[in-house]
Amino acid sequence: MSQQLSVIGTGVIGNGWIARALAQGWDVVAFDPAPEAEARTRAFVDNAWSSLEKLGLADGASPERLRFVASLEEAVEGADLIQENVPERLELKREILAALDAAAATETIIGSSTSGFKPSDLQQDCAKAPGRVIVAHPFNPVYLLPLVELVGGEATETAQIDAAQALYRDLAMRPLVVRREIEGHIADRLMEALWREALHLVNDGVATTEEIDAAVVYGCGLRWSLMGTFLTFHLAGGEQGMRHMLEQFGPALKLPWTKLEAPELTDELIDKVVEGCEHQAAGRPVAELDRRRDDFLVELLDLVQKYWPEAEGLEGRI
């Protein structure tokens, strides 16, 4: 029996969820009140489908298993999982999540794609089963990148997080359960720190946007795609690992190398960043850059999966 994902809100992230679920052989029911929503979503799925075919489709996968409906209540009928993707405004999210909670079966998990809000804040107006309303934060493009951060709120029980993990694994995702509620969760806080430092480097005239991106693409980014920050530094300590690395380089953490506060977004800084990105794009439209990124990610995923923990026999690792 096929599973059903109900998607509320079909912007870039919502459409990414739709494409991923369709590629995994799920039925998808979507609701978005925007007049052109269905046409935009079907065009999005068509554009993403060739990448998904290269990555490998599940049995029964088809764009034809997408259906748009006229109301939120109709969308959640029969759902195995509900994904909310409305704009990042807390009042709006609470309103929509309360309506979803009232309309959906009590046991159905409702994941919010929020990149910053805490689940306890999202649950506030949910009266029926608030604990099943959780953060399920993905990364763009959702149809290719496997990480989803799962965060439970004050009303959430362990069994609800366990159920969510199983559902997202069925969507071929790698759920990361965040141990404690915090704004921005884990990954966005890390990316935000790098983003702020990058803005300072542009603002201070140290580097262009292209030079900063090159520093990541040809250096640390290659290592991060396999090992992340901590294991990379563990290797930097030589045979003694992290302990030696901290003894040797730990004192440098006291040096004023970084600026954690973001610089003021002056018109001058905005112009530098925009002009730098347009130079990097070299006249190519975003859709073309999307396809180039997707082609790269498909090949990269094919490679890195051979080195992920389970390929080494390390089951139970993230």
mmCIF file of C-alpha atoms in Angstrom:
data_model
loop_
_atom_site.group_PDB
_atom_site.id
_atom_site.type_symbol
_atom_site.label_atom_id
_atom_site.label_comp_id
_atom_site.label_asym_id
_atom_site.label_seq_id
_atom_site.Cartn_x
_atom_site.Cartn_y
_atom_site.Cartn_z
ATOM 1 C CA MET A 1 0.000 0.000 0.000
ATOM 2 C CA SER A 2 1.470 3.353 -1.048
ATOM 3 C CA GLN A 3 2.102 6.153 1.402
ATOM 4 C CA GLN A 4 0.794 9.697 1.087
ATOM 5 C CA LEU A 5 2.619 12.946 1.735
ATOM 6 C CA SER A 6 0.431 16.006 2.132
ATOM 7 C CA VAL A 7 2.248 19.240 1.304
ATOM 8 C CA ILE A 8 0.959 22.606 2.467
ATOM 9 C CA GLY A 9 2.650 25.480 0.658
ATOM 10 C CA THR A 10 4.454 24.914 -2.648
ATOM 11 C CA GLY A 11 7.360 27.290 -2.843
ATOM 12 C CA VAL A 12 10.890 26.066 -3.511
ATOM 13 C CA ILE A 13 10.989 23.931 -0.353
ATOM 14 C CA GLY A 14 7.451 22.574 -0.664
ATOM 15 C CA ASN A 15 8.074 21.636 -4.285
ATOM 16 C CA GLY A 16 11.318 19.961 -3.246
ATOM 17 C CA TRP A 17 9.403 17.754 -0.829
ATOM 18 C CA ILE A 18 6.895 16.931 -3.569
ATOM 19 C CA ALA A 19 9.586 15.894 -6.041
ATOM 20 C CA ARG A 20 11.363 13.744 -3.440
ATOM 21 C CA ALA A 21 8.178 11.962 -2.369
ATOM 22 C CA LEU A 22 7.120 11.275 -5.959
ATOM 23 C CA ALA A 23 10.575 9.853 -6.709
ATOM 24 C CA GLN A 24 10.202 7.512 -3.741
ATOM 25 C CA GLY A 25 6.909 6.145 -5.064
ATOM 26 C CA TRP A 26 4.631 8.059 -2.692
ATOM 27 C CA ASP A 27 1.326 9.657 -3.532
ATOM 28 C CA VAL A 28 1.387 13.421 -2.974
ATOM 29 C CA VAL A 29 -1.541 15.711 -2.254
ATOM 30 C CA ALA A 30 -0.761 19.426 -2.308
ATOM 31 C CA PHE A 31 -2.545 22.601 -1.300
ATOM 32 C CA ASP A 32 -1.509 26.162 -2.068
ATOM 33 C CA PRO A 33 -4.033 28.984 -2.587
ATOM 34 C CA ALA A 34 -1.816 30.834 -5.107
ATOM 35 C CA PRO A 35 -3.514 30.840 -8.547
ATOM 36 C CA GLU A 36 -0.508 29.512 -10.486
ATOM 37 C CA ALA A 37 0.720 27.115 -7.792
ATOM 38 C CA GLU A 38 -0.088 23.864 -9.573
ATOM 39 C CA ALA A 39 1.463 24.949 -12.877
ATOM 40 C CA ARG A 40 4.642 26.100 -11.116
ATOM 41 C CA THR A 41 4.893 22.859 -9.133
ATOM 42 C CA ARG A 42 4.461 20.610 -12.161
ATOM 43 C CA ALA A 43 7.106 22.614 -14.042
ATOM 44 C CA PHE A 44 9.418 22.303 -11.017
ATOM 45 C CA VAL A 45 8.946 18.528 -10.860
ATOM 46 C CA ASP A 46 9.544 18.190 -14.605
ATOM 47 C CA ASN A 47 12.798 20.129 -14.262
ATOM 48 C CA ALA A 48 13.988 18.019 -11.331
ATOM 49 C CA TRP A 49 12.915 14.627 -12.684
ATOM 50 C CA SER A 50 15.959 13.952 -14.867
ATOM 51 C CA SER A 51 18.234 14.337 -11.824
ATOM 52 C CA LEU A 52 16.007 12.049 -9.799
ATOM 53 C CA GLU A 53 16.097 9.458 -12.581
ATOM 54 C CA LYS A 54 19.902 9.525 -12.501
ATOM 55 C CA LEU A 55 19.843 9.099 -8.735
ATOM 56 C CA GLY A 56 17.394 6.188 -9.009
ATOM 57 C CA LEU A 57 13.608 6.068 -8.785
ATOM 58 C CA ALA A 58 11.621 3.793 -6.495
ATOM 59 C CA ASP A 59 9.126 1.319 -7.921
ATOM 60 C CA GLY A 60 5.996 3.115 -9.008
ATOM 61 C CA ALA A 61 7.582 6.555 -8.948
ATOM 62 C CA SER A 62 5.719 8.958 -11.219
ATOM 63 C CA PRO A 63 4.894 12.679 -11.434
ATOM 64 C CA GLU A 64 1.354 11.555 -12.180
ATOM 65 C CA ARG A 65 0.911 10.642 -8.513
ATOM 66 C CA LEU A 66 0.670 14.345 -7.619
ATOM 67 C CA ARG A 67 -2.763 15.794 -6.990
ATOM 68 C CA PHE A 68 -3.714 19.357 -6.059
ATOM 69 C CA VAL A 69 -6.809 20.000 -3.949
ATOM 70 C CA ALA A 70 -8.849 23.076 -3.095
ATOM 71 C CA SER A 71 -8.585 23.128 0.697
ATOM 72 C CA LEU A 72 -6.226 22.400 3.549
ATOM 73 C CA GLU A 73 -8.746 20.002 5.064
ATOM 74 C CA GLU A 74 -9.004 17.984 1.859
ATOM 75 C CA ALA A 75 -5.223 17.902 1.557
ATOM 76 C CA VAL A 76 -4.633 16.141 4.875
ATOM 77 C CA GLU A 77 -7.299 13.469 4.396
ATOM 78 C CA GLY A 78 -5.591 10.067 4.402
ATOM 79 C CA ALA A 79 -2.113 11.534 4.951
ATOM 80 C CA ASP A 80 0.698 9.395 6.360
ATOM 81 C CA LEU A 81 2.836 12.514 6.774
ATOM 82 C CA ILE A 82 2.067 16.223 6.509
ATOM 83 C CA GLN A 83 4.703 18.812 5.593
ATOM 84 C CA GLU A 84 4.060 22.511 6.203
ATOM 85 C CA ASN A 85 6.069 24.994 4.099
ATOM 86 C CA VAL A 86 4.353 28.365 4.439
ATOM 87 C CA PRO A 87 6.442 31.576 4.644
ATOM 88 C CA GLU A 88 8.718 32.017 7.665
ATOM 89 C CA ARG A 89 6.364 34.122 9.789
ATOM 90 C CA LEU A 90 5.586 32.710 13.218
ATOM 91 C CA GLU A 91 1.993 33.968 13.428
ATOM 92 C CA LEU A 92 1.186 32.501 10.004
ATOM 93 C CA LYS A 93 2.830 29.175 10.785
ATOM 94 C CA ARG A 94 0.968 28.883 14.099
ATOM 95 C CA GLU A 95 -2.324 29.620 12.368
ATOM 96 C CA ILE A 96 -1.760 27.044 9.627
ATOM 97 C CA LEU A 97 -0.381 24.395 12.001
ATOM 98 C CA ALA A 98 -3.390 24.822 14.309
ATOM 99 C CA ALA A 99 -5.691 24.251 11.340
ATOM 100 C CA LEU A 100 -3.694 21.187 10.278
ATOM 101 C CA ASP A 101 -3.773 19.817 13.818
ATOM 102 C CA ALA A 102 -7.540 20.220 13.947
ATOM 103 C CA ALA A 103 -8.113 18.599 10.553
ATOM 104 C CA ALA A 104 -5.640 15.695 10.534
ATOM 105 C CA ALA A 105 -5.912 12.297 12.178
ATOM 106 C CA THR A 106 -4.455 12.399 15.700
ATOM 107 C CA GLU A 107 -1.556 10.037 14.972
ATOM 108 C CA THR A 108 -0.388 11.793 11.777
ATOM 109 C CA ILE A 109 2.964 13.544 12.124
ATOM 110 C CA ILE A 110 3.008 17.193 11.029
ATOM 111 C CA GLY A 111 6.466 18.443 10.119
ATOM 112 C CA SER A 112 7.276 22.109 9.699
ATOM 113 C CA SER A 113 10.062 23.064 7.307
ATOM 114 C CA THR A 114 10.919 26.089 9.443
ATOM 115 C CA SER A 115 14.591 27.024 9.367
ATOM 116 C CA GLY A 116 14.547 28.921 12.647
ATOM 117 C CA PHE A 117 11.492 28.613 14.886
ATOM 118 C CA LYS A 118 11.350 26.284 17.883
ATOM 119 C CA PRO A 119 8.658 23.574 17.850
ATOM 120 C CA SER A 120 7.242 24.566 21.255
ATOM 121 C CA ASP A 121 6.414 27.969 19.760
ATOM 122 C CA LEU A 122 4.827 26.311 16.728
ATOM 123 C CA GLN A 123 2.699 24.014 18.919
ATOM 124 C CA GLN A 124 1.125 26.805 20.988
ATOM 125 C CA ASP A 125 -2.246 27.009 19.208
ATOM 126 C CA CYS A 126 -2.604 23.273 18.516
ATOM 127 C CA ALA A 127 -5.319 21.844 20.772
ATOM 128 C CA LYS A 128 -5.883 18.348 19.378
ATOM 129 C CA ALA A 129 -2.472 16.628 19.403
ATOM 130 C CA PRO A 130 0.250 19.299 19.703
ATOM 131 C CA GLY A 131 3.082 16.828 20.311
ATOM 132 C CA ARG A 132 2.958 15.512 16.750
ATOM 133 C CA VAL A 133 3.725 18.989 15.424
ATOM 134 C CA ILE A 134 7.516 18.998 15.064
ATOM 135 C CA VAL A 135 10.274 20.740 13.167
ATOM 136 C CA ALA A 136 11.354 18.788 10.077
ATOM 137 C CA HIS A 137 13.875 21.121 8.488
ATOM 138 C CA PRO A 138 15.321 20.060 5.104
ATOM 139 C CA PHE A 139 17.943 21.591 2.820
ATOM 140 C CA ASN A 140 17.639 22.908 -0.710
ATOM 141 C CA PRO A 141 17.363 21.086 -3.081
ATOM 142 C CA VAL A 142 15.169 18.899 -0.898
ATOM 143 C CA TYR A 143 14.745 16.308 -3.641
ATOM 144 C CA LEU A 144 18.502 15.557 -3.607
ATOM 145 C CA LEU A 145 19.981 16.520 -0.224
ATOM 146 C CA PRO A 146 19.150 13.854 2.363
ATOM 147 C CA LEU A 147 19.465 15.714 5.679
ATOM 148 C CA VAL A 148 16.351 16.585 7.669
ATOM 149 C CA GLU A 149 16.636 18.009 11.176
ATOM 150 C CA LEU A 150 13.906 16.724 13.483
ATOM 151 C CA VAL A 151 13.107 18.707 16.633
ATOM 152 C CA GLY A 152 10.391 17.916 19.134
ATOM 153 C CA GLY A 153 8.711 20.496 21.360
ATOM 154 C CA GLU A 154 7.534 20.527 24.955
ATOM 155 C CA ALA A 155 4.470 18.439 24.094
ATOM 156 C CA THR A 156 6.334 15.933 21.905
ATOM 157 C CA GLU A 157 6.841 12.354 23.085
ATOM 158 C CA THR A 158 9.709 10.071 22.132
ATOM 159 C CA ALA A 159 7.338 7.785 20.221
ATOM 160 C CA GLN A 160 6.336 10.681 17.968
ATOM 161 C CA ILE A 161 9.957 11.444 17.087
ATOM 162 C CA ASP A 162 10.550 7.734 16.471
ATOM 163 C CA ALA A 163 7.560 7.647 14.117
ATOM 164 C CA ALA A 164 8.833 10.730 12.312
ATOM 165 C CA GLN A 165 12.281 9.203 11.865
ATOM 166 C CA ALA A 166 10.782 6.114 10.234
ATOM 167 C CA LEU A 167 8.660 8.190 7.843
ATOM 168 C CA TYR A 168 11.498 10.410 6.703
ATOM 169 C CA ARG A 169 13.749 7.390 6.253
ATOM 170 C CA ASP A 170 11.047 6.001 3.943
ATOM 171 C CA LEU A 171 11.561 9.187 1.925
ATOM 172 C CA ALA A 172 15.250 8.236 1.628
ATOM 173 C CA MET A 173 16.293 10.977 4.022
ATOM 174 C CA ARG A 174 18.820 10.932 6.857
ATOM 175 C CA PRO A 175 16.989 12.243 9.934
ATOM 176 C CA LEU A 176 19.087 14.102 12.488
ATOM 177 C CA VAL A 177 17.277 14.382 15.823
ATOM 178 C CA VAL A 178 18.225 17.633 17.536
ATOM 179 C CA ARG A 179 18.586 16.942 21.264
ATOM 180 C CA ARG A 180 17.323 20.300 22.489
ATOM 181 C CA GLU A 181 15.197 23.083 21.058
ATOM 182 C CA ILE A 182 17.215 26.052 19.835
ATOM 183 C CA GLU A 183 16.540 28.735 17.232
ATOM 184 C CA GLY A 184 18.098 27.814 13.899
ATOM 185 C CA HIS A 185 18.600 24.170 14.966
ATOM 186 C CA ILE A 186 22.107 22.881 14.097
ATOM 187 C CA ALA A 187 23.013 23.259 10.435
ATOM 188 C CA ASP A 188 21.622 26.757 9.901
ATOM 189 C CA ARG A 189 23.524 28.035 12.926
ATOM 190 C CA LEU A 190 26.738 26.683 11.418
ATOM 191 C CA MET A 191 25.969 28.110 7.982
ATOM 192 C CA GLU A 192 24.978 31.444 9.513
ATOM 193 C CA ALA A 193 28.367 31.745 11.256
ATOM 194 C CA LEU A 194 30.187 31.156 7.954
ATOM 195 C CA TRP A 195 27.834 33.541 6.149
ATOM 196 C CA ARG A 196 28.441 36.353 8.646
ATOM 197 C CA GLU A 197 32.217 35.940 8.435
ATOM 198 C CA ALA A 198 32.008 35.910 4.632
ATOM 199 C CA LEU A 199 30.083 39.202 4.670
ATOM 200 C CA HIS A 200 32.767 40.769 6.858
ATOM 201 C CA LEU A 201 35.487 39.656 4.425
ATOM 202 C CA VAL A 202 33.622 41.297 1.528
ATOM 203 C CA ASN A 203 32.776 44.393 3.555
ATOM 204 C CA ASP A 204 36.398 44.861 4.661
ATOM 205 C CA GLY A 205 37.751 44.434 1.147
ATOM 206 C CA VAL A 206 39.660 41.257 2.028
ATOM 207 C CA ALA A 207 38.073 39.119 -0.696
ATOM 208 C CA THR A 208 35.371 39.051 -3.376
ATOM 209 C CA THR A 209 32.384 36.715 -3.283
ATOM 210 C CA GLU A 210 34.084 34.549 -5.917
ATOM 211 C CA GLU A 211 37.303 34.279 -3.884
ATOM 212 C CA ILE A 212 35.442 33.358 -0.706
ATOM 213 C CA ASP A 213 33.435 30.674 -2.507
ATOM 214 C CA ALA A 214 36.658 29.339 -4.037
ATOM 215 C CA ALA A 215 38.143 28.993 -0.547
ATOM 216 C CA VAL A 216 35.264 26.673 0.349
ATOM 217 C CA VAL A 217 34.868 24.824 -2.967
ATOM 218 C CA TYR A 218 38.538 23.907 -3.426
ATOM 219 C CA GLY A 219 39.430 23.540 0.248
ATOM 220 C CA CYS A 220 37.364 22.843 3.340
ATOM 221 C CA GLY A 221 34.171 22.081 1.410
ATOM 222 C CA LEU A 222 35.673 18.983 -0.165
ATOM 223 C CA ARG A 223 36.573 17.571 3.251
ATOM 224 C CA TRP A 224 33.299 18.629 4.843
ATOM 225 C CA SER A 225 31.288 16.664 2.282
ATOM 226 C CA LEU A 226 32.662 13.480 3.865
ATOM 227 C CA MET A 227 33.917 14.155 7.394
ATOM 228 C CA GLY A 228 32.446 17.399 8.680
ATOM 229 C CA THR A 229 34.182 19.773 11.081
ATOM 230 C CA PHE A 230 35.067 17.619 14.074
ATOM 231 C CA LEU A 231 36.447 14.549 12.316
ATOM 232 C CA THR A 232 38.425 16.809 9.966
ATOM 233 C CA PHE A 233 40.106 18.458 12.960
ATOM 234 C CA HIS A 234 40.598 15.038 14.586
ATOM 235 C CA LEU A 235 42.794 14.110 11.613
ATOM 236 C CA ALA A 236 44.622 17.429 11.888
ATOM 237 C CA GLY A 237 45.989 16.257 15.244
ATOM 238 C CA GLY A 238 47.989 13.463 13.645
ATOM 239 C CA GLU A 239 48.265 10.105 15.410
ATOM 240 C CA GLN A 240 47.070 11.583 18.709
ATOM 241 C CA GLY A 241 43.957 12.981 17.070
ATOM 242 C CA MET A 242 41.698 15.647 18.530
ATOM 243 C CA ARG A 243 43.458 15.890 21.901
ATOM 244 C CA HIS A 244 46.740 16.923 20.257
ATOM 245 C CA MET A 245 44.946 19.242 17.839
ATOM 246 C CA LEU A 246 43.298 21.105 20.732
ATOM 247 C CA GLU A 247 46.554 21.308 22.674
ATOM 248 C CA GLN A 248 48.381 22.688 19.647
ATOM 249 C CA PHE A 249 45.780 24.949 18.049
ATOM 250 C CA GLY A 250 43.333 25.526 20.920
ATOM 251 C CA PRO A 251 45.026 28.757 22.076
ATOM 252 C CA ALA A 252 44.310 30.277 18.652
ATOM 253 C CA LEU A 253 40.607 30.292 19.577
ATOM 254 C CA LYS A 254 41.382 33.289 21.794
ATOM 255 C CA LEU A 255 42.812 35.256 18.878
ATOM 256 C CA PRO A 256 40.500 37.814 17.201
ATOM 257 C CA TRP A 257 40.304 35.949 13.894
ATOM 258 C CA THR A 258 36.544 36.021 13.511
ATOM 259 C CA LYS A 259 33.684 38.466 13.973
ATOM 260 C CA LEU A 260 30.530 36.675 15.089
ATOM 261 C CA GLU A 261 28.243 39.691 14.750
ATOM 262 C CA ALA A 262 27.116 40.392 11.203
ATOM 263 C CA PRO A 263 28.209 43.631 9.548
ATOM 264 C CA GLU A 264 25.632 46.308 8.815
ATOM 265 C CA LEU A 265 24.032 45.687 5.435
ATOM 266 C CA THR A 266 24.851 49.049 3.915
ATOM 267 C CA ASP A 267 23.974 49.850 0.306
ATOM 268 C CA GLU A 268 27.671 49.584 -0.497
ATOM 269 C CA LEU A 269 27.963 46.077 0.965
ATOM 270 C CA ILE A 270 24.760 44.940 -0.737
ATOM 271 C CA ASP A 271 26.078 46.198 -4.075
ATOM 272 C CA LYS A 272 29.399 44.379 -3.561
ATOM 273 C CA VAL A 273 27.649 41.089 -2.772
ATOM 274 C CA VAL A 274 25.110 41.363 -5.597
ATOM 275 C CA GLU A 275 27.694 42.384 -8.185
ATOM 276 C CA GLY A 276 30.013 39.598 -7.037
ATOM 277 C CA CYS A 277 27.312 36.963 -7.366
ATOM 278 C CA GLU A 278 26.248 38.246 -10.771
ATOM 279 C CA HIS A 279 29.890 38.048 -11.887
ATOM 280 C CA GLN A 280 30.025 34.435 -10.669
ATOM 281 C CA ALA A 281 26.761 33.593 -12.446
ATOM 282 C CA ALA A 282 28.288 34.931 -15.709
ATOM 283 C CA GLY A 283 24.919 35.670 -17.243
ATOM 284 C CA ARG A 284 23.525 32.195 -16.622
ATOM 285 C CA PRO A 285 19.895 32.144 -15.383
ATOM 286 C CA VAL A 286 19.135 30.560 -12.014
ATOM 287 C CA ALA A 287 17.347 27.610 -13.680
ATOM 288 C CA GLU A 288 20.535 26.765 -15.567
ATOM 289 C CA LEU A 289 22.596 27.029 -12.386
ATOM 290 C CA ASP A 290 20.035 24.805 -10.641
ATOM 291 C CA ARG A 291 20.513 22.090 -13.261
ATOM 292 C CA ARG A 292 24.306 22.376 -13.041
ATOM 293 C CA ARG A 293 24.137 22.076 -9.249
ATOM 294 C CA ASP A 294 21.826 19.080 -9.482
ATOM 295 C CA ASP A 295 24.069 17.274 -11.971
ATOM 296 C CA PHE A 296 27.005 17.824 -9.625
ATOM 297 C CA LEU A 297 25.086 16.638 -6.555
ATOM 298 C CA VAL A 298 23.893 13.459 -8.268
ATOM 299 C CA GLU A 299 27.477 12.497 -9.123
ATOM 300 C CA LEU A 300 28.751 13.540 -5.693
ATOM 301 C CA LEU A 301 26.059 11.556 -3.859
ATOM 302 C CA ASP A 302 26.935 8.497 -5.915
ATOM 303 C CA LEU A 303 30.512 8.864 -4.710
ATOM 304 C CA VAL A 304 30.083 9.797 -1.054
ATOM 305 C CA GLN A 305 27.518 7.089 -0.341
ATOM 306 C CA LYS A 306 30.334 4.570 -0.886
ATOM 307 C CA TYR A 307 32.108 6.166 2.090
ATOM 308 C CA TRP A 308 29.190 6.809 4.472
ATOM 309 C CA PRO A 309 29.237 4.924 7.831
ATOM 310 C CA GLU A 310 26.935 2.091 6.786
ATOM 311 C CA ALA A 311 29.221 1.297 3.842
ATOM 312 C CA GLU A 312 31.964 0.648 6.419
ATOM 313 C CA GLY A 313 29.672 -1.541 8.484
ATOM 314 C CA LEU A 314 29.172 1.149 11.140
ATOM 315 C CA GLU A 315 25.447 0.718 11.568
ATOM 316 C CA GLY A 316 23.595 3.085 13.889
ATOM 317 C CA ARG A 317 25.821 6.028 13.059
ATOM 318 C CA ILE A 318 24.462 9.188 11.464
#
